[in-house]
Coordinates of C-alpha atoms and ligand atoms in Angstrom, one line a residue:
M138 CA -0.1 -0.1 -0.1
T139 CA 1.5 3.2 -1.0
K140 CA 1.5 6.1 1.5
S141 CA -1.0 8.2 -0.5
N142 CA -3.6 5.3 -0.5
V143 CA -3.7 5.3 3.5
P144 CA -6.2 8.0 3.8
V145 CA -8.6 6.6 1.2
V146 CA -8.7 3.2 2.8
M147 CA -9.2 4.5 6.3
L148 CA -11.8 7.2 5.2
L149 CA -13.8 4.5 3.4
R150 CA -13.4 1.9 6.1
A151 CA -14.9 4.5 8.7
G152 CA -17.9 5.2 6.4
I153 CA -17.4 8.7 6.8
L154 CA -17.6 9.9 3.3
M155 CA -20.3 9.1 1.0
S156 CA -19.9 5.4 -0.1
A157 CA -20.1 6.3 -3.6
S158 CA -17.0 8.5 -3.3
A159 CA -13.3 8.1 -3.3
V160 CA -10.6 10.3 -1.9
T161 CA -7.8 11.3 -4.1
G162 CA -5.4 13.8 -2.6
C163 CA -7.6 16.9 -1.9
T164 CA -10.1 15.9 -4.6
L165 CA -13.4 14.0 -4.1
T166 CA -14.7 12.2 -6.9
D167 CA -18.1 10.8 -7.0
Q168 CA -17.8 7.4 -8.7
E169 CA -21.4 7.5 -9.9
N170 CA -21.7 10.6 -11.8
G171 CA -17.8 11.4 -12.1
D172 CA -18.3 14.9 -10.4
T173 CA -15.1 16.1 -8.8
E174 CA -15.2 18.6 -5.7
T175 CA -12.8 19.6 -3.3
C176 CA -12.3 17.1 -0.5
Q177 CA -13.0 18.8 2.7
V178 CA -12.1 16.1 5.4
Q179 CA -8.4 15.0 5.8
L180 CA -6.3 13.1 8.3
C181 CA -4.1 14.2 11.2
G182 CA -1.0 15.9 9.8
D183 CA -2.3 16.5 6.3
V184 CA -1.0 20.0 5.0
T185 CA -2.9 20.7 2.0
P186 CA -5.2 23.5 2.4
C187 CA -8.5 21.5 2.8
Y188 CA -11.2 22.6 5.5
L189 CA -11.2 19.8 8.1
Q190 CA -8.9 17.1 9.4
L191 CA -10.6 14.0 10.7
C192 CA -8.2 14.0 13.7
G193 CA -8.5 13.9 17.6
I194 CA -5.3 16.0 18.3
V195 CA -6.2 19.7 19.4
P196 CA -4.5 22.2 17.1
N197 CA -1.5 24.2 18.5
G198 CA -2.6 27.5 17.4
S199 CA -3.2 29.5 14.3
N200 CA 0.1 31.0 13.3
N201 CA -1.7 33.4 11.1
A202 CA -4.6 35.0 12.4
D203 CA -6.6 35.7 9.2
A204 CA -10.2 35.0 8.9
S205 CA -10.2 31.7 7.1
T206 CA -7.5 30.3 9.4
L207 CA -9.1 31.2 12.5
N208 CA -12.5 29.8 11.2
R209 CA -10.8 26.5 10.4
L210 CA -8.9 26.5 13.7
I211 CA -12.1 26.7 15.8
S212 CA -13.9 24.0 13.7
Q213 CA -10.9 21.9 13.9
T214 CA -10.8 22.3 17.6
Y215 CA -14.4 21.2 17.8
V216 CA -13.8 18.0 15.9
A217 CA -10.8 17.1 18.1
I218 CA -12.5 17.5 21.4
S219 CA -15.6 15.8 20.0
W220 CA -13.3 12.7 19.8
P221 CA -14.4 9.6 21.8
A222 CA -12.6 9.9 25.3
N223 CA -10.2 7.2 26.8
I224 CA -11.7 7.3 30.0
A225 CA -9.4 4.8 31.6
A226 CA -6.3 6.8 30.7
G227 CA -7.8 9.7 32.6
R228 CA -9.7 12.9 32.1
G229 CA -9.5 14.8 28.5
V230 CA -7.6 11.9 26.8
A231 CA -8.6 10.9 23.2
L232 CA -9.1 7.5 22.2
A233 CA -6.8 6.5 19.3
P234 CA -6.6 10.3 18.0
T235 CA -5.1 9.6 14.8
D236 CA -7.3 6.9 13.7
P237 CA -10.1 8.4 11.8
S238 CA -12.2 5.2 12.3
A239 CA -12.2 5.7 16.3
L240 CA -15.0 8.5 15.7
A241 CA -17.5 6.1 14.2
T242 CA -16.2 2.9 16.2
Y243 CA -16.7 4.5 19.8
I244 CA -19.7 6.5 18.9
D245 CA -21.4 5.9 22.1
Q246 CA -18.4 6.7 24.3
P247 CA -18.5 10.1 26.0
R248 CA -16.4 12.9 23.8
V249 CA -13.3 14.3 25.3
W250 CA -14.8 17.5 26.3
E251 CA -17.6 15.8 28.4
T252 CA -14.7 14.5 30.8
W253 CA -13.2 17.8 31.6
K254 CA -13.8 19.6 34.6
Q255 CA -17.1 21.3 35.2
D256 CA -17.0 24.8 36.3
W257 CA -18.5 23.8 39.7
E258 CA -15.5 21.6 40.1
A259 CA -13.5 24.9 40.1
Q260 CA -15.3 26.8 42.4
G261 CA -15.0 26.9 46.3
D262 CA -11.9 27.1 48.2
I263 CA -9.2 27.1 45.7
A264 CA -6.6 25.3 48.1
A265 CA -9.1 22.2 48.3
L266 CA -9.6 21.9 44.4
T267 CA -9.0 18.4 43.4
D268 CA -6.2 17.1 40.9
W269 CA -7.1 17.1 37.2
D270 CA -8.2 13.3 36.9
S271 CA -10.0 13.2 40.2
Y272 CA -13.8 13.0 40.3
E273 CA -13.9 13.8 44.2
Y274 CA -15.4 16.9 45.4
R275 CA -13.8 18.7 48.2
A276 CA -14.0 22.3 47.7
G277 CA -17.5 23.1 48.8
R278 CA -20.4 20.7 48.4
P279 CA -21.4 19.0 45.2
P280 CA -24.1 20.6 43.1
C281 CA -26.7 17.8 44.2
D282 CA -28.2 17.0 47.7
E283 CA -30.1 14.0 46.6
V284 CA -29.8 11.9 43.3
H285 CA -33.2 10.6 42.0
L286 CA -32.8 7.5 39.8
R287 CA -35.3 6.8 36.8
N288 CA -36.3 3.7 39.0
G289 CA -37.5 5.9 41.6
Q290 CA -34.8 5.4 44.0
V291 CA -33.8 8.5 45.9
I292 CA -29.9 8.6 47.1
P293 CA -29.0 11.2 49.6
V294 CA -25.5 12.5 48.4
T295 CA -22.6 12.2 50.8
E296 CA -19.0 12.7 50.5
A297 CA -18.4 9.1 50.4
N298 CA -20.9 8.1 47.7
W299 CA -20.6 11.3 45.6
T300 CA -17.5 10.1 43.3
E301 CA -19.2 7.0 42.2
L302 CA -22.6 8.7 41.4
R303 CA -20.5 11.4 39.4
K304 CA -18.7 8.8 37.5
A305 CA -21.8 6.9 36.7
H306 CA -23.5 9.9 35.1
G307 CA -20.9 11.5 33.5
M308 CA -22.0 15.3 33.9
V309 CA -24.5 17.3 36.1
L310 CA -26.4 19.8 34.1
D311 CA -26.7 22.5 36.8
K312 CA -27.8 25.8 34.9
I313 CA -31.3 26.7 33.9
N314 CA -31.3 30.4 33.2
L315 CA -29.8 32.3 30.3
V316 CA -27.9 35.5 30.3
E317 CA -28.6 38.5 28.3
A318 CA -27.0 42.1 27.8
N319 CA -28.7 44.9 29.5
N320 CA -28.6 48.5 28.0
D321 CA -25.2 49.0 29.5
G322 CA -24.1 45.9 27.8
L323 CA -23.6 44.1 30.9
A324 CA -24.6 40.7 31.5
V325 CA -27.8 39.9 33.6
L326 CA -29.7 36.9 34.4
S327 CA -32.6 36.2 32.3
G328 CA -35.6 33.8 32.0
P329 CA -35.0 30.0 30.9
L330 CA -35.6 28.7 27.3
I331 CA -38.5 26.4 27.6
E332 CA -38.8 23.8 24.7
D333 CA -41.8 23.1 22.8
N334 CA -42.3 19.9 24.8
G335 CA -42.5 22.0 28.0
T336 CA -39.2 21.1 29.4
Y337 CA -36.4 23.4 30.4
Q338 CA -33.1 23.9 28.2
R339 CA -30.2 23.1 30.6
F340 CA -26.5 24.0 30.6
A341 CA -23.1 22.9 31.7
T342 CA -19.7 24.3 31.4
F343 CA -16.4 22.7 31.1
F344 CA -12.7 23.8 31.1
N345 CA -9.7 21.7 29.5
Q346 CA -6.6 20.8 31.5
P347 CA -4.4 23.9 30.7
L348 CA -7.2 26.1 31.9
Y349 CA -8.1 24.5 35.2
E350 CA -4.5 23.8 36.2
C351 CA -3.7 27.5 35.8
W352 CA -6.7 28.4 37.8
R353 CA -5.9 25.9 40.6
T354 CA -2.3 26.3 40.8
G355 CA -1.4 29.9 39.2
T356 CA 1.8 28.2 37.8
G357 CA 2.9 26.9 34.4
P358 CA 3.9 28.4 31.0
G359 CA 1.6 31.0 30.0
C360 CA -0.3 31.2 33.2
S361 CA -0.5 34.1 35.7
K362 CA -2.5 35.3 38.6
E363 CA -0.9 38.7 39.1
G364 CA -3.2 41.2 39.2
R365 CA -5.7 39.4 37.1
L366 CA -5.9 35.9 35.9
H367 CA -4.2 35.0 32.5
V368 CA -4.9 31.5 31.3
P369 CA -2.4 29.8 28.8
A370 CA -2.9 30.5 25.1
A371 CA -2.0 28.0 22.3
D372 CA 1.5 29.1 21.1
G373 CA 2.3 27.1 18.0
S374 CA 3.8 24.3 19.9
T375 CA 1.2 23.4 22.4
P376 CA -2.6 23.8 22.7
G377 CA -3.7 26.3 25.6
A378 CA -7.0 26.9 27.4
I379 CA -10.4 25.8 25.9
M380 CA -13.7 26.3 27.6
V381 CA -16.9 24.8 26.5
K382 CA -20.5 25.6 27.2
S383 CA -23.3 23.0 26.4
A384 CA -27.0 23.2 26.0
W385 CA -29.1 20.2 26.4
R386 CA -32.9 19.5 26.2
E387 CA -35.1 16.6 27.4
L388 CA -35.6 14.2 24.7
I389 CA -38.9 12.6 23.9
Q390 CA -39.2 9.1 22.5
A391 CA -39.4 10.3 19.0
D392 CA -36.1 12.0 19.4
I393 CA -34.5 9.2 21.1
D394 CA -35.6 7.0 18.0
A395 CA -34.5 9.4 15.5
Q396 CA -30.8 9.2 16.9
T397 CA -30.0 12.8 15.4
F398 CA -29.2 14.3 18.9
L399 CA -26.0 13.4 20.7
S400 CA -27.9 12.0 23.6
R401 CA -26.9 10.9 27.3
N402 CA -28.1 9.8 30.6
L403 CA -27.2 12.5 32.8
L404 CA -28.0 14.2 36.0
V405 CA -30.1 17.3 35.8
L406 CA -30.4 19.8 38.7
D407 CA -33.8 20.6 39.7
P408 CA -34.5 23.0 42.7
G409 CA -36.7 21.1 44.8
Q410 CA -38.7 22.1 48.3
G411 CA -36.9 24.1 50.8
G412 CA -34.1 24.9 48.4
K413 CA -33.0 21.2 48.4
R414 CA -31.2 20.4 45.2
E415 CA -32.6 17.4 43.4
C416 CA -30.6 15.8 40.4
H417 CA -32.7 13.5 38.4
E418 CA -31.5 11.0 35.9
R419 CA -32.8 11.9 32.6
T420 CA -32.2 11.3 28.7
M421 CA -30.9 14.5 27.3
G422 CA -29.8 15.6 23.9
L423 CA -27.2 18.2 22.9
T424 CA -28.9 21.3 21.6
A425 CA -25.9 23.5 21.2
L426 CA -22.2 24.1 22.1
H427 CA -19.9 27.0 22.6
V428 CA -16.3 26.1 22.0
V429 CA -13.8 28.9 23.0
Y430 CA -10.0 28.5 22.3
K431 CA -7.0 30.8 23.4
D432 CA -4.7 31.5 20.7
A433 CA -1.4 33.5 21.2
D434 CA -1.6 35.1 17.6
L435 CA -4.8 37.1 18.4
P436 CA -4.0 40.7 20.2
A437 CA -2.5 40.3 23.7
K438 CA -5.5 42.1 25.4
H439 CA -8.0 39.5 24.2
Q440 CA -6.7 36.1 22.8
W441 CA -10.1 34.2 22.9
L442 CA -11.3 32.8 19.6
W443 CA -15.1 32.3 20.1
G444 CA -16.9 29.6 18.0
S445 CA -20.4 28.3 18.4
L446 CA -22.6 25.3 17.1
E447 CA -26.2 24.6 17.1
Y448 CA -28.1 21.2 16.4
Q449 CA -29.3 21.3 12.9
A450 CA -28.7 24.9 12.6
N451 CA -32.1 25.6 11.0
D452 CA -34.0 23.9 13.8
L453 CA -35.1 27.3 15.3
P454 CA -37.0 29.0 12.6
K455 CA -36.0 32.4 11.4
C456 CA -37.9 35.3 13.0
L457 CA -40.9 36.8 11.3
S458 CA -40.9 40.7 11.1
S459 CA -44.3 40.4 12.7
E460 CA -42.6 39.0 15.7
G461 CA -40.7 42.4 16.3
G462 CA -37.2 41.0 15.8
V463 CA -36.5 40.2 19.4
G464 CA -35.8 36.6 18.9
Y465 CA -38.5 35.2 21.2
Q466 CA -42.1 35.2 22.7
N467 CA -43.2 33.9 26.1
K468 CA -40.1 34.6 27.9
A469 CA -40.4 33.1 31.5
P470 CA -39.1 35.0 34.5
P471 CA -35.7 33.7 35.9
V472 CA -35.9 30.5 37.8
T473 CA -35.1 30.7 41.4
C474 CA -34.2 28.1 44.0
E475 CA -37.7 26.8 44.3
P476 CA -39.6 24.0 42.6
L477 CA -39.7 24.6 38.7
P478 CA -43.1 26.0 37.7
P479 CA -44.8 24.4 34.7
G480 CA -43.4 25.9 31.6
K481 CA -44.9 27.6 28.7
P482 CA -42.9 27.0 25.7
T483 CA -40.6 30.1 24.8
D484 CA -41.3 30.3 20.8
A485 CA -37.6 31.1 20.3
C486 CA -36.5 32.1 16.7
R487 CA -33.3 33.3 14.9
I488 CA -32.8 36.8 14.1
K489 CA -29.8 36.4 11.8
D490 CA -29.1 34.0 9.2
I491 CA -26.2 31.9 9.7
P492 CA -23.1 33.5 8.0
D493 CA -22.5 32.4 4.3
G494 CA -19.2 31.7 2.8
F495 CA -17.0 29.7 5.0
Y496 CA -20.0 28.3 7.0
S497 CA -21.7 27.1 3.8
Q498 CA -18.5 24.9 3.1
M499 CA -17.8 23.8 6.7
N500 CA -21.4 22.9 7.3
T501 CA -21.6 20.8 4.0
A502 CA -22.1 17.1 3.7
S503 CA -18.4 16.7 3.0
A504 CA -17.0 18.6 6.0
L505 CA -19.0 18.9 9.6
G506 CA -21.9 17.0 7.7
S507 CA -19.6 14.1 7.2
L508 CA -18.9 13.2 10.9
P509 CA -20.5 9.9 12.0
G510 CA -23.7 9.3 14.1
A511 CA -25.5 12.3 15.6
L512 CA -22.2 14.3 15.3
K513 CA -23.2 15.2 12.1
S514 CA -26.3 17.2 13.4
Y515 CA -24.1 20.0 14.6
Q516 CA -23.3 23.0 12.6
M517 CA -21.2 26.1 13.1
V518 CA -23.2 29.3 13.6
A519 CA -20.8 31.8 14.8
A520 CA -16.9 32.4 15.1
Q521 CA -15.6 35.7 16.4
W522 CA -12.3 37.1 17.6
G523 CA -10.5 40.3 18.6
M524 CA -8.7 42.7 16.1
Q525 CA -6.5 45.2 17.5
T526 CA -6.9 48.8 16.3
G527 CA -4.6 51.1 18.2
D528 CA -4.9 50.5 21.9
T529 CA -8.4 48.8 21.6
V530 CA -9.5 45.5 20.5
Q531 CA -12.7 45.4 18.3
A532 CA -14.8 42.3 17.9
S533 CA -14.8 40.7 14.3
P534 CA -17.6 40.3 13.2
P535 CA -19.0 43.0 15.6
E536 CA -22.1 40.8 16.5
A537 CA -22.2 37.0 17.1
A538 CA -24.6 35.0 19.1
N539 CA -26.1 31.5 19.4
A540 CA -30.0 31.3 19.3
R541 CA -30.2 28.8 21.9
F542 CA -27.8 30.3 24.5
E543 CA -28.2 33.8 23.9
T544 CA -31.9 33.8 22.7
Y545 CA -32.6 37.0 24.6
S546 CA -29.6 38.8 23.3
Q547 CA -29.0 37.9 19.7
K548 CA -27.7 41.1 18.6
S549 CA -25.0 41.2 21.3
S550 CA -21.3 39.8 21.1
C551 CA -19.5 37.2 22.8
L552 CA -16.3 39.3 23.2
G553 CA -18.1 42.2 24.2
C554 CA -20.0 40.7 27.0
H555 CA -17.3 38.3 28.3
E556 CA -14.5 41.1 28.3
K557 CA -16.6 42.6 31.0
T558 CA -15.0 40.2 33.2
S559 CA -11.5 40.8 32.3
A560 CA -10.1 40.1 35.9
S561 CA -11.0 36.6 35.5
D562 CA -9.6 36.6 31.9
A563 CA -13.2 36.7 30.3
I564 CA -14.2 33.6 32.2
W565 CA -17.5 34.5 33.6
S566 CA -18.0 31.3 35.8
L567 CA -14.7 32.3 37.6
S568 CA -15.4 35.8 38.4
K569 CA -16.6 37.4 41.4
E570 CA -19.8 38.9 39.8
I571 CA -21.0 35.3 38.8
K572 CA -22.5 34.6 42.5
E573 CA -25.2 37.2 41.5
L574 CA -25.5 35.9 37.9
N575 CA -25.3 32.6 37.6
G576 CA -28.0 30.4 35.8
N577 CA -27.7 27.7 38.5
P578 CA -30.4 28.8 41.0
C579 CA -29.0 27.2 43.9
A580 CA -25.5 26.4 43.7
Y581 CA -24.3 29.3 45.9
Q582 CA -26.4 28.9 48.8
Q583 CA -23.7 27.1 50.8
Ligands
HEC4 C1 -24.9 39.0 27.5 C2 -23.6 38.5 27.8 C3 -23.2 37.4 27.1 C4 -22.8 37.0 25.9 C5 -23.6 38.0 24.7 C6 -22.3 35.8 25.5 N1 -22.0 35.3 26.9 FE1 -21.1 33.5 27.2 N2 -21.4 33.7 29.0 C7 -22.1 34.8 29.9 C8 -22.2 34.5 31.3 C9 -22.8 35.6 32.3 C10 -21.7 33.3 31.6 C11 -21.6 32.5 32.8 C12 -23.0 32.1 33.3 C13 -23.6 31.1 32.6 O1 -22.9 30.1 32.0 O2 -25.0 31.0 32.6 C14 -21.3 32.8 30.3 C15 -20.8 31.6 29.9 C16 -20.0 31.2 29.0 C17 -19.1 30.2 28.7 C18 -18.7 29.1 29.9 C19 -17.3 29.7 30.5 C20 -17.6 31.1 31.1 O3 -17.2 32.1 30.8 O4 -18.2 31.1 32.2 C21 -18.7 30.0 27.5 C22 -17.6 28.9 26.9 C23 -19.5 31.0 26.8 N3 -20.1 31.8 27.7 C24 -19.0 31.3 25.3 C25 -19.9 32.4 24.7 C26 -19.9 32.5 23.2 C27 -19.1 31.6 22.4 C28 -20.6 33.5 23.1 C29 -21.0 34.2 21.5 C30 -21.4 33.3 20.7 C31 -21.3 34.1 24.2 N4 -20.6 33.3 25.3 C32 -21.9 35.2 24.4 C33 -22.4 35.9 29.2 C34 -22.5 36.2 27.9

């Protein structure tokens, strides 16, 4: 087998490209009708300028902060952190990262980002935060007082049983409320998004190892806590900090049968009677994902590259002009630490079209749409970064939002709202202000 044949064979074995197609270098030929189009999926290490590599290795940075490089960098990062996780090897480790067939073979394994530390694991007494690979919780108290299993069993959480409960369920969806920008551009707590099936959309935030270790220890290359937090940026030879925020909805049987959602059996935090935090075992489907990557080639003042994906990007309808262009109707008030009121669906809609050009290539059947299983359902809806002009850093493009996370603030900007918390390096969950803001109704009543 010649070297150039390897990718062809591996991609076909993985069933990742249309079965009637063959890959030759950077060109994809449809064998049925002979049409040729640019191949958009490659393997780790391929250097030709195609769009996506089918690779579980997180990129080391951009080396060239132009729009097309940055758009590809964030999509590539998404592919790498969506690789199946090698749980036995520790948290954040990809299983067979250079074998493209791993993505399809281990489709039911948690993705790498799902094994990162959740934001509540980074909160509380910093000196008591646990090692990267640990699932223990020592810094305060876990986000659940009780675990309610699907079979009706209720397990009171103790320090002794928490680690196993957590491991068995992978993650806790601990946030309910959304955030929006007020007239001064500051983030304020806003009502939840209630799905058409009457259930609440939920959220969970994750940090990768370079980010978490910097926060925990304040040491290491590119990390500083002098005056303000600086988490490491990718510098061309190593990846840096990455943070993810995920949004989930409760699945009904028809959704489960259709298998188009990345679906998981998770713990979902519901405020209970008397401020009790009940975590219920439920089948949830991923509706949206923010992926944010720190890159040293971006302006020193703001090195984050903001990316965002949604489930079947046109799942939320485009807003009609008769709806006043706000992006929603029936907004519920923010949820407090009390039992959840019954939900009237929000009727969310998308104010802006998903940008053309790059996205129309990245979201095609031969790029993100070629990923196996439910992964093919997720499409890029936004990418944003800072451009230095004199002393100031301006967001490019000026507005960027995800209609499922920023439903009530779709004309705002990731960079604009997050840089308000520059003391914690634009990471809201690690800021002092978050106690008043957080979408988790009960977490801070310690
Ligand atoms: C109106 C303000 C606002 C806008 C606009 C906004 N965010 Fe956030 N974001 C927040 C707040 C506040 C939190 C923390 C509370 C929470 O997660 O509910 C947060 C949390 C996050 C997190 C988890 C890490 C952290 O900072 O706590 C990520 C990742 C994230 N946002 C990405 C994005 C991306 C990408 C965009 C743009 C597409 C965006 N945000 C737009 C306010 C905003």
